[in-house]
Amino acid sequence: MLKKIAIFGVGLIGGSFALALKQAGAVQHVVGAGRSLASLQRALQLGIIDAIATSPADAVADADLVLIAAPVAQTGAILASIAPYLQIGTVVTDAGSTKGDVEASARLALGTKISQFVPGHPIAGRESNGPDAAIANLYVGKKVVLATLPENGQADIERVASAWRQCGAVIHQLSCAQHDVVFASVSHLPHLLAYALVDDIANKPHADMLFQYAASGFRDFTRIAGSSPEMWRDISLANQEALLQELDAYQLKLTQLRGLLASRDGPGLDAIYQNAQQSRHRWICAIEAAEKQNKEGGD
Amino acid sequence: MLKKIAIFGVGLIGGSFALALKQAGAVQHVVGAGRSLASLQRALQLGIIDAIATSPADAVADADLVLIAAPVAQTGAILASIAPYLQIGTVVTDAGSTKGDVEASARLALGTKISQFVPGHPIAGRESNGPDAAIANLYVGKKVVLATLPENGQADIERVASAWRQCGAVIHQLSCAQHDVVFASVSHLPHLLAYALVDDIANKPHADMLFQYAASGFRDFTRIAGSSPEMWRDISLANQEALLQELDAYQLKLTQLRGLLASRDGPGLDAIYQNAQQSRHRWICAIEAAEKQNKEGGD
């Protein structure tokens, strides 16, 4: 049982974490902190938090666990604001979508207290944001990647892992560098590609006619281009190096496909389309099997 | 009321057309034709068709309307097989996803009877295929593009349009060339891009680890890469010219984005992401409004 947790950013991600721990009976007292007083007051009203912190010192005093669930670009400043008040028994984690930049800013902000920071990334979300979007079951069956640092002690890692497990999540462990390579490939690049396609079409002179005939395949392909531009600008810049590498590999693949198409190489196109279709099919089967197992394990 | 229609290809598309017309009381007799006797027998069993044609001549004899709902690459051969038996009062249409190649093969196959062929493309589908996937309401509220030829008479176009309207569809008219430019942009290119991404990831040495962390955004982005590789190889080749143009424009856009990312140009990235997000939002609002209107109009 956690006596006190502090949440910086009481929106969808932080709020759902608090609600899930409360529902599991895993925490006694939740303190909220953040830049928007209106959000904090709403979170208090909704029972997500029990109190609003009066200062960074107040937020982290005697806390077992601190979660930073604010935009990635703010992580360094928040860590710097609490660093002087961090007690030895307190573990800090975050929920940012990139980890290399978070690690770098955490080392700057925390100095010798870096061992108390266990970077994390819950792979979960919803279309909506803010305290009102928070739900207790957001993380059930979802992955949480702990991008642990060499300095982290096993007990501190376990405290963070255990809290997420109480929210229903499944824990994975990667290094920060591994994390960023993986998510550049399966998340950050697809976002960039979807934004690029919609922007490309929207800038054509006959854009209105084109959009008129876009159907459900286009809607699903571009769904992630409905995400927050500011957030994805920050993620793109934060994970610049890995994202550039993935983008270059993808451009090579497109150039290869262009060559096959230009030379009317049917078998060549077929081989790529088939490999993609079959790989995706195996992946879907694997995640469905894993989801089924998680559900059965949870009963 | 149509006295007789003939359907070449009694799967999802052709079967749903027949079921919808029957449900609307808009046809007296449906004859099925195609390469697979098992599919034809199943369609007969399911009440999709009333009889199996014994020959191309038998299929089209005294038919008011003939629908070719077979893979695009077969359209020319089917048209050639029925051309000698096409009576003056019969109108032929198709359901292929590309129209320039269909027009070319139709001109070859039909010669002076080309005016009787009204090319079409219903924008509808499901994950599953075959006669068992056919449903009477597949086309309700969906668009059907009639890619009319200069030779088509207004009464023949209207016969095809009227049949689709009885299925609940909304009729749009484009030239074959316009059709192919539009669908290269909003359908064929996204398919190629989705296949390319999955193939790119699947060929990496750490593909298993990458797929393990792919989540719902990736699933939606790549859903169209689950489509039939053979069908999309044929569509890519059939619409080669327009698809190459769209692919080149997209590669230019990616190169522009790469430059912004490499130079850490946050406002530049933001401008593209924002334009995409806002354009998509306007599009979603427009299709939702149109769907609402269609529903109200249909009540």
XYZ file of C-alpha atoms in Angstrom:
598
model
C 0.000 0.000 0.000
C 1.348 3.412 -1.026
C 0.791 6.057 1.630
C 1.143 9.050 -0.629
C 1.585 9.599 -4.330
C 2.034 12.906 -6.150
C 0.786 13.383 -9.715
C 2.170 16.184 -11.881
C -0.436 16.562 -14.622
C -3.881 15.310 -13.610
C -5.258 14.721 -17.117
C -6.056 11.484 -18.918
C -2.780 9.687 -18.149
C -2.086 10.903 -14.611
C -5.751 10.962 -13.637
C -6.362 7.409 -14.822
C -3.302 6.227 -12.883
C -4.680 7.785 -9.696
C -8.195 6.445 -10.232
C -6.908 2.931 -10.938
C -4.753 2.869 -7.782
C -7.626 4.178 -5.706
C -9.996 1.582 -7.126
C -7.431 -1.140 -6.335
C -7.148 0.172 -2.788
C -3.442 0.596 -3.406
C -2.990 4.201 -2.219
C -4.064 6.235 0.783
C -3.516 9.807 -0.357
C -3.131 11.387 -3.801
C -1.783 14.908 -4.222
C -2.091 16.707 -7.543
C 0.238 19.322 -9.008
C 0.439 21.092 -12.347
C 0.242 24.348 -14.241
C -3.534 24.542 -14.633
C -5.412 25.332 -11.442
C -8.706 24.663 -13.236
C -7.590 21.107 -14.075
C -6.467 20.523 -10.502
C -9.767 21.787 -9.112
C -11.682 19.592 -11.532
C -9.557 16.569 -10.579
C -10.292 17.266 -6.905
C -14.004 17.525 -7.667
C -13.917 14.209 -9.564
C -12.150 12.436 -6.690
C -9.049 11.804 -8.783
C -6.881 13.600 -6.215
C -7.409 14.224 -2.513
C -5.509 17.516 -2.315
C -3.855 20.162 -4.463
C -0.181 20.684 -3.693
C 0.702 24.185 -2.545
C 4.279 23.932 -3.849
C 6.657 21.413 -5.405
C 8.077 20.805 -1.920
C 4.594 20.157 -0.548
C 3.785 17.822 -3.457
C 6.704 15.467 -2.927
C 7.058 15.649 0.869
C 6.852 12.091 2.247
C 5.637 10.747 -1.113
C 6.314 7.090 -1.886
C 5.859 7.690 -5.588
C 5.762 10.701 -7.908
C 4.329 10.421 -11.440
C 5.086 13.098 -14.013
C 2.335 12.933 -16.624
C 2.899 16.270 -18.349
C 4.022 17.006 -21.935
C 7.544 15.598 -22.435
C 9.064 19.041 -22.995
C 8.108 20.017 -19.392
C 9.679 17.003 -17.684
C 13.061 18.617 -17.091
C 11.579 21.724 -15.480
C 9.293 19.694 -13.217
C 12.155 17.457 -12.106
C 14.315 20.519 -11.410
C 11.516 22.027 -9.321
C 11.248 18.983 -7.054
C 14.926 17.928 -6.973
C 15.881 19.929 -3.866
C 12.982 18.423 -1.878
C 13.247 14.797 -2.965
C 13.603 12.608 0.107
C 15.595 9.387 0.010
C 12.535 7.127 0.193
C 10.717 8.709 -2.769
C 10.711 7.168 -6.262
C 9.883 9.295 -9.315
C 8.593 8.033 -12.671
C 7.102 9.593 -15.800
C 4.752 8.734 -18.635
C 6.436 10.399 -21.603
C 6.362 8.935 -25.118
C 10.118 9.415 -25.613
C 12.807 8.351 -23.199
C 16.263 9.418 -24.433
C 15.465 13.102 -23.997
C 13.745 12.438 -20.678
C 16.815 10.585 -19.421
C 19.084 13.452 -20.475
C 16.952 16.140 -18.841
C 16.511 13.993 -15.719
C 20.282 13.612 -15.331
C 20.680 17.381 -15.592
C 17.840 18.128 -13.175
C 18.436 15.428 -10.558
C 22.224 15.054 -10.533
C 23.184 12.519 -7.879
C 19.515 11.752 -7.187
C 19.162 10.205 -10.667
C 18.885 6.695 -9.189
C 15.495 7.693 -7.757
C 14.069 8.285 -11.266
C 12.661 5.275 -13.123
C 11.531 6.426 -16.630
C 8.277 4.888 -17.839
C 5.890 4.880 -20.796
C 2.351 3.513 -20.535
C 1.142 2.417 -24.000
C -2.422 3.563 -23.609
C -4.561 6.501 -24.591
C -7.960 7.752 -25.640
C -9.215 10.319 -28.119
C -10.113 12.747 -25.328
C -7.925 14.507 -22.767
C -8.064 16.238 -19.391
C -9.321 15.120 -15.959
C -12.795 14.338 -17.311
C -11.303 11.770 -19.707
C -9.582 9.855 -16.883
C -10.939 6.337 -16.270
C -9.912 3.687 -13.771
C -9.556 0.899 -16.355
C -7.446 2.738 -18.951
C -4.422 0.539 -18.302
C -6.076 -2.859 -17.956
C -4.215 -5.298 -20.209
C -2.040 -2.495 -21.617
C 1.764 -2.483 -21.726
C 3.868 -0.176 -19.587
C 7.500 0.068 -20.638
C 9.927 0.850 -17.843
C 13.001 2.301 -19.538
C 15.230 1.691 -16.574
C 18.553 3.405 -15.895
C 21.715 1.566 -14.823
C 21.573 3.532 -11.547
C 18.062 2.340 -10.603
C 17.824 0.020 -7.630
C 15.718 -3.112 -8.010
C 13.395 -2.139 -5.156
C 12.671 1.261 -6.722
C 11.949 -0.323 -10.116
C 9.656 -2.789 -8.370
C 7.756 -0.016 -6.609
C 6.916 1.592 -9.949
C 6.194 -1.767 -11.626
C 3.936 -2.833 -8.786
C 1.883 0.373 -8.963
C 1.308 -0.101 -12.703
C 0.441 -3.765 -12.170
C -2.204 -2.671 -9.665
C -3.639 -0.548 -12.509
C -3.944 -3.761 -14.545
C -0.923 -3.133 -16.790
C 1.694 -5.594 -18.031
C 5.294 -4.505 -17.371
C 8.044 -4.559 -20.001
C 11.626 -3.397 -19.520
C 13.847 -1.744 -22.147
C 16.747 0.683 -22.050
C 15.900 4.283 -22.972
C 17.785 3.884 -26.270
C 15.961 0.636 -27.139
C 12.650 2.254 -26.255
C 13.221 5.144 -28.621
C 14.275 2.930 -31.537
C 11.211 0.710 -31.061
C 8.713 3.553 -30.833
C 10.284 5.525 -33.669
C 9.476 2.501 -35.803
C 5.986 1.461 -34.684
C 4.556 4.766 -33.508
C 6.471 7.972 -34.297
C 7.112 7.192 -37.976
C 3.480 6.152 -38.668
C 2.316 9.449 -37.143
C 4.667 11.425 -39.369
C 3.536 9.415 -42.423
C -0.146 9.994 -41.685
C 0.341 13.741 -41.150
C 2.351 13.869 -44.396
C -0.392 12.185 -46.435
C -3.215 14.404 -45.186
C -1.112 17.552 -45.635
C -0.130 16.398 -49.126
C -3.758 15.900 -50.162
C -5.017 19.034 -48.387
C -2.560 21.193 -50.355
C -3.660 19.938 -53.786
C -5.843 22.305 -55.806
C -8.579 19.643 -56.069
C -8.387 18.689 -52.366
C -12.139 19.039 -51.814
C -12.928 16.526 -54.544
C -10.299 14.116 -53.221
C -11.575 14.216 -49.646
C -15.097 13.662 -50.945
C -14.131 10.162 -52.102
C -11.943 9.204 -49.155
C -13.553 6.236 -47.388
C -13.052 4.003 -44.356
C -9.575 2.787 -45.369
C -8.383 6.383 -45.543
C -10.105 7.204 -42.266
C -8.287 4.428 -40.396
C -4.943 5.087 -42.110
C -5.071 8.749 -41.084
C -6.706 8.390 -37.670
C -3.387 9.151 -35.943
C -3.141 12.389 -37.951
C -6.021 13.534 -35.728
C -3.611 13.582 -32.753
C -2.302 16.766 -31.133
C 0.144 18.499 -33.531
C 2.050 20.123 -30.660
C 2.535 16.832 -28.855
C 3.772 15.088 -31.994
C 6.035 17.960 -32.971
C 7.655 17.595 -29.536
C 7.897 13.803 -29.829
C 9.381 14.079 -33.342
C 12.037 16.506 -32.149
C 12.710 14.599 -28.918
C 13.308 11.374 -30.850
C 14.901 13.059 -33.859
C 17.812 10.668 -34.358
C 15.877 7.387 -34.336
C 13.003 8.915 -36.301
C 15.345 10.140 -39.054
C 16.801 6.644 -39.341
C 13.360 5.052 -39.622
C 12.243 7.668 -42.132
C 15.323 7.045 -44.287
C 14.718 3.281 -44.267
C 11.091 3.868 -45.209
C 11.999 6.222 -48.048
C 14.331 3.526 -49.403
C 11.457 1.043 -49.285
C 9.214 3.486 -51.173
C 11.932 4.019 -53.782
C 12.155 0.246 -54.193
C 8.374 -0.002 -54.616
C 8.420 2.881 -57.081
C 10.953 0.985 -59.191
C 8.827 -2.158 -59.182
C 5.740 -0.181 -60.135
C 7.514 1.796 -62.882
C 8.849 -1.422 -64.446
C 5.442 -3.142 -64.006
C 7.072 -5.876 -61.928
C 3.946 -7.697 -60.706
C 5.728 -10.515 -58.869
C 7.999 -7.967 -57.151
C 5.049 -5.902 -55.911
C 3.221 -9.070 -54.949
C 6.157 -10.288 -52.837
C 6.196 -7.070 -50.787
C 2.413 -6.819 -50.431
C 2.219 -10.509 -49.451
C 5.000 -10.258 -46.901
C 3.277 -7.230 -45.385
C -0.159 -8.844 -45.355
C 1.124 -12.080 -43.819
C 3.335 -10.343 -41.249
C 0.431 -8.190 -40.180
C -1.833 -11.215 -39.958
C 0.660 -13.026 -37.698
C 0.990 -9.897 -35.563
C -2.788 -9.523 -35.176
C -3.080 -13.207 -34.204
C -0.279 -12.780 -31.656
C -1.784 -9.704 -29.996
C -5.232 -11.300 -29.926
C -3.763 -14.381 -28.263
C -1.907 -12.188 -25.749
C -5.045 -10.171 -24.994
C -6.992 -13.366 -24.429
C -4.289 -14.647 -22.072
C -4.246 -11.358 -20.148
C -7.993 -11.493 -19.754
C -7.940 -15.084 -18.549
C -5.058 -14.306 -16.213
C -7.064 -11.421 -14.785
C -10.135 -13.484 -13.933
C -38.486 -3.220 -62.303
C -35.617 -5.148 -63.938
C -36.794 -8.416 -65.461
C -33.420 -10.102 -65.526
C -29.948 -9.247 -64.297
C -26.773 -11.284 -64.766
C -23.975 -11.164 -62.192
C -20.459 -12.242 -63.119
C -18.819 -12.921 -59.747
C -21.312 -13.739 -56.995
C -19.104 -12.821 -54.025
C -19.346 -9.927 -51.589
C -19.824 -7.164 -54.179
C -21.953 -8.940 -56.763
C -23.888 -10.943 -54.187
C -24.737 -7.877 -52.110
C -25.948 -6.068 -55.244
C -28.292 -8.965 -56.035
C -29.561 -9.257 -52.461
C -30.204 -5.520 -52.225
C -32.171 -5.434 -55.483
C -34.191 -8.463 -54.432
C -34.955 -6.925 -51.058
C -36.072 -3.719 -52.797
C -38.326 -5.750 -55.090
C -36.442 -4.231 -57.996
C -35.607 -7.407 -59.937
C -37.503 -10.498 -61.042
C -34.735 -12.921 -61.982
C -31.010 -13.040 -61.130
C -28.628 -15.273 -63.064
C -25.122 -15.931 -61.758
C -21.979 -16.638 -63.753
C -18.327 -17.023 -62.849
C -15.297 -19.294 -62.690
C -16.072 -21.031 -59.397
C -18.953 -23.511 -59.557
C -18.797 -23.908 -55.764
C -19.397 -20.153 -55.301
C -22.274 -20.224 -57.761
C -23.874 -23.198 -56.019
C -23.479 -21.498 -52.662
C -25.008 -18.281 -54.021
C -27.951 -20.300 -55.340
C -28.362 -21.968 -51.948
C -28.295 -18.575 -50.193
C -30.956 -17.162 -52.521
C -28.547 -14.596 -53.959
C -29.161 -15.882 -57.475
C -32.104 -17.763 -58.956
C -30.153 -19.727 -61.563
C -26.640 -20.553 -62.678
C -25.870 -19.561 -66.259
C -24.927 -22.452 -68.524
C -22.845 -20.214 -70.826
C -21.976 -16.517 -71.350
C -24.707 -16.443 -74.020
C -27.230 -17.903 -71.581
C -26.163 -15.426 -68.883
C -26.794 -12.280 -70.892
C -29.749 -13.403 -73.020
C -32.618 -10.924 -72.496
C -30.838 -9.344 -69.514
C -31.678 -5.731 -68.692
C -28.470 -5.328 -66.745
C -25.175 -7.208 -66.434
C -22.817 -6.551 -63.483
C -19.212 -7.692 -63.675
C -17.981 -8.016 -60.093
C -14.824 -10.065 -60.712
C -11.153 -9.090 -60.184
C -10.301 -6.155 -62.481
C -7.779 -8.192 -64.474
C -10.596 -10.518 -65.640
C -12.921 -7.776 -66.880
C -11.615 -7.796 -70.452
C -11.974 -11.553 -70.835
C -15.503 -11.558 -69.414
C -16.568 -8.716 -71.695
C -15.051 -10.520 -74.700
C -16.961 -13.692 -73.768
C -20.336 -11.919 -73.734
C -19.746 -9.404 -76.551
C -21.105 -11.586 -79.386
C -24.344 -12.234 -77.468
C -25.041 -8.733 -76.151
C -28.489 -7.662 -77.278
C -29.310 -4.023 -78.008
C -31.445 -3.576 -74.893
C -28.819 -4.820 -72.409
C -26.643 -2.488 -70.320
C -23.376 -3.734 -68.800
C -21.578 -2.252 -65.811
C -18.725 -3.300 -63.539
C -17.504 -2.801 -59.974
C -13.753 -2.541 -60.475
C -11.525 -0.290 -58.334
C -9.737 1.170 -61.379
C -11.394 2.564 -64.447
C -8.811 3.607 -67.066
C -7.707 0.011 -67.654
C -11.309 -1.206 -67.582
C -12.263 1.370 -70.211
C -9.347 0.298 -72.426
C -10.122 -3.411 -72.181
C -13.833 -2.750 -72.673
C -13.158 -0.830 -75.893
C -11.074 -3.755 -77.151
C -13.609 -6.386 -76.140
C -16.842 -4.621 -77.094
C -15.876 -2.617 -80.189
C -18.957 -0.848 -81.497
C -21.019 -2.064 -78.538
C -18.966 0.120 -76.170
C -21.907 2.495 -75.641
C -23.674 -0.323 -73.752
C -20.937 -0.409 -71.093
C -21.222 2.046 -68.188
C -18.147 1.616 -65.937
C -18.860 1.792 -62.204
C -17.145 1.606 -58.821
C -19.098 1.063 -55.601
C -17.101 2.466 -52.656
C -18.004 -0.236 -50.176
C -16.510 -3.386 -48.771
C -16.130 -5.664 -45.782
C -13.251 -7.648 -44.303
C -14.707 -10.930 -45.557
C -15.337 -12.188 -49.080
C -17.393 -14.701 -51.033
C -21.149 -15.345 -51.293
C -21.461 -15.860 -47.534
C -20.198 -12.320 -46.931
C -22.891 -10.764 -49.144
C -25.462 -8.614 -47.296
C -28.446 -6.676 -48.584
C -27.484 -3.391 -46.893
C -23.818 -3.211 -47.947
C -24.429 -0.178 -50.153
C -26.813 1.801 -47.971
C -25.511 5.362 -47.772
C -22.350 4.421 -49.720
C -21.067 6.174 -52.835
C -21.126 4.558 -56.267
C -19.007 6.325 -58.865
C -20.228 5.940 -62.440
C -17.182 6.612 -64.608
C -19.229 7.237 -67.702
C -17.963 7.123 -71.279
C -18.729 9.764 -73.907
C -20.589 7.078 -75.881
C -22.987 6.189 -73.053
C -26.616 7.126 -73.582
C -28.417 8.938 -70.755
C -31.051 6.192 -70.450
C -28.397 3.485 -70.059
C -26.530 5.509 -67.407
C -29.839 6.027 -65.623
C -30.609 2.291 -65.651
C -27.338 1.566 -63.836
C -27.725 4.552 -61.493
C -31.291 3.574 -60.656
C -30.273 0.008 -59.768
C -27.582 1.270 -57.392
C -30.003 3.787 -55.874
C -32.403 0.927 -55.164
C -29.499 -0.647 -53.228
C -29.412 2.512 -51.119
C -26.310 4.033 -52.741
C -25.591 7.651 -53.637
C -24.522 8.177 -57.263
C -21.506 10.268 -58.306
C -20.245 10.762 -61.854
C -16.617 11.184 -62.932
C -14.676 10.446 -66.080
C -12.501 7.317 -65.976
C -9.369 9.478 -65.868
C -10.714 11.649 -63.025
C -11.735 8.527 -61.139
C -8.247 7.063 -61.317
C -6.514 10.266 -60.195
C -8.885 10.597 -57.230
C -8.537 7.006 -56.066
C -4.779 6.901 -56.612
C -4.652 9.693 -54.059
C -7.135 8.651 -51.373
C -7.039 4.861 -51.703
C -4.305 3.299 -53.846
C -1.410 5.327 -52.409
C -2.434 4.727 -48.763
C -2.554 0.993 -49.470
C 0.951 1.058 -50.965
C 2.214 3.110 -47.988
C 0.723 0.724 -45.444
C 2.152 -2.350 -47.196
C 5.530 -0.590 -47.373
C 5.603 0.152 -43.644
C 4.712 -3.359 -42.540
C 7.177 -4.922 -44.987
C 9.867 -2.470 -43.839
C 9.375 -3.426 -40.185
C 8.947 -7.154 -40.887
C 12.331 -7.261 -42.639
C 14.272 -5.721 -39.747
C 16.374 -8.128 -37.672
C 14.515 -7.071 -34.493
C 11.064 -7.260 -36.129
C 9.571 -9.442 -33.372
C 10.470 -6.909 -30.694
C 9.078 -4.059 -32.788
C 5.747 -5.772 -33.438
C 5.476 -6.555 -29.744
C 5.138 -2.836 -28.962
C 2.919 -1.866 -31.885
C -0.406 -0.623 -30.517
C -3.799 0.605 -31.703
C -2.436 3.516 -33.768
C -0.277 1.095 -35.732
C -3.164 -1.335 -36.084
C -5.438 1.281 -37.662
C -2.683 2.764 -39.829
C -1.882 -0.666 -41.265
C -5.403 -2.107 -41.420
C -5.461 -1.727 -45.206
C -2.219 -3.750 -45.411
C -4.424 -6.687 -44.399
C -6.139 -6.484 -47.814
C -5.625 -9.034 -50.585
C -2.062 -8.667 -51.996
C -3.128 -10.009 -55.400
C -5.985 -7.543 -55.706
C -3.796 -4.599 -54.746
C -0.952 -5.676 -56.999
C -3.472 -5.632 -59.866
C -4.894 -2.262 -58.820
C -1.390 -0.775 -58.486
C -0.441 -1.952 -61.954
C -3.794 -1.005 -63.478
C -3.488 2.543 -62.145
C 0.284 2.764 -62.538
C 0.500 6.232 -64.044
C -1.630 8.089 -61.504
C -0.187 6.084 -58.618
C 3.389 6.935 -59.621
C 2.469 10.625 -59.677
C 0.902 10.449 -56.222
C 3.856 8.493 -54.868
C 6.318 11.058 -56.230
C 4.385 13.916 -54.654
C 4.304 12.043 -51.357
C 8.039 11.333 -51.454
C 8.651 15.049 -51.979
C 6.532 15.781 -48.911
C 8.524 13.246 -46.865
C 11.775 14.805 -48.049
C 10.463 18.195 -46.939
C 9.522 16.796 -43.526
C 12.930 15.114 -43.245
C 14.596 18.474 -43.816
C 12.481 20.141 -41.121
C 13.229 17.334 -38.678
C 16.966 17.287 -39.436
C 17.216 21.044 -38.870
C 15.009 20.809 -35.729
C 12.523 23.243 -37.267
C 9.707 22.970 -34.716
C 7.430 25.626 -36.246
C 7.874 24.038 -39.693
C 6.874 20.585 -38.423
C 4.055 22.129 -36.439
C 2.647 23.875 -39.505
C 2.427 20.604 -41.450
C 1.072 18.552 -38.545
C -1.494 21.270 -37.767
C -2.648 21.599 -41.359
C -3.059 17.818 -41.518
C -4.893 17.591 -38.215
C -7.250 20.450 -39.053
C -7.907 19.263 -42.612
C -8.715 15.805 -41.329
C -11.002 17.239 -38.677
C -12.921 19.249 -41.306
C -13.170 16.132 -43.485
C -14.503 13.986 -40.632
C -17.089 16.662 -39.787
C -18.133 16.842 -43.454
C -18.579 13.072 -43.864
C -20.457 12.844 -40.577
C -22.797 15.614 -41.698
C -23.303 13.884 -45.070
C -23.999 10.545 -43.392
C -26.544 12.189 -41.131
C -28.237 13.799 -44.112
C -28.310 10.476 -46.008
C -29.896 8.778 -43.025
C -32.521 11.471 -42.639
C -33.195 11.427 -46.368
C -33.641 7.668 -46.205
C -36.182 7.668 -43.412
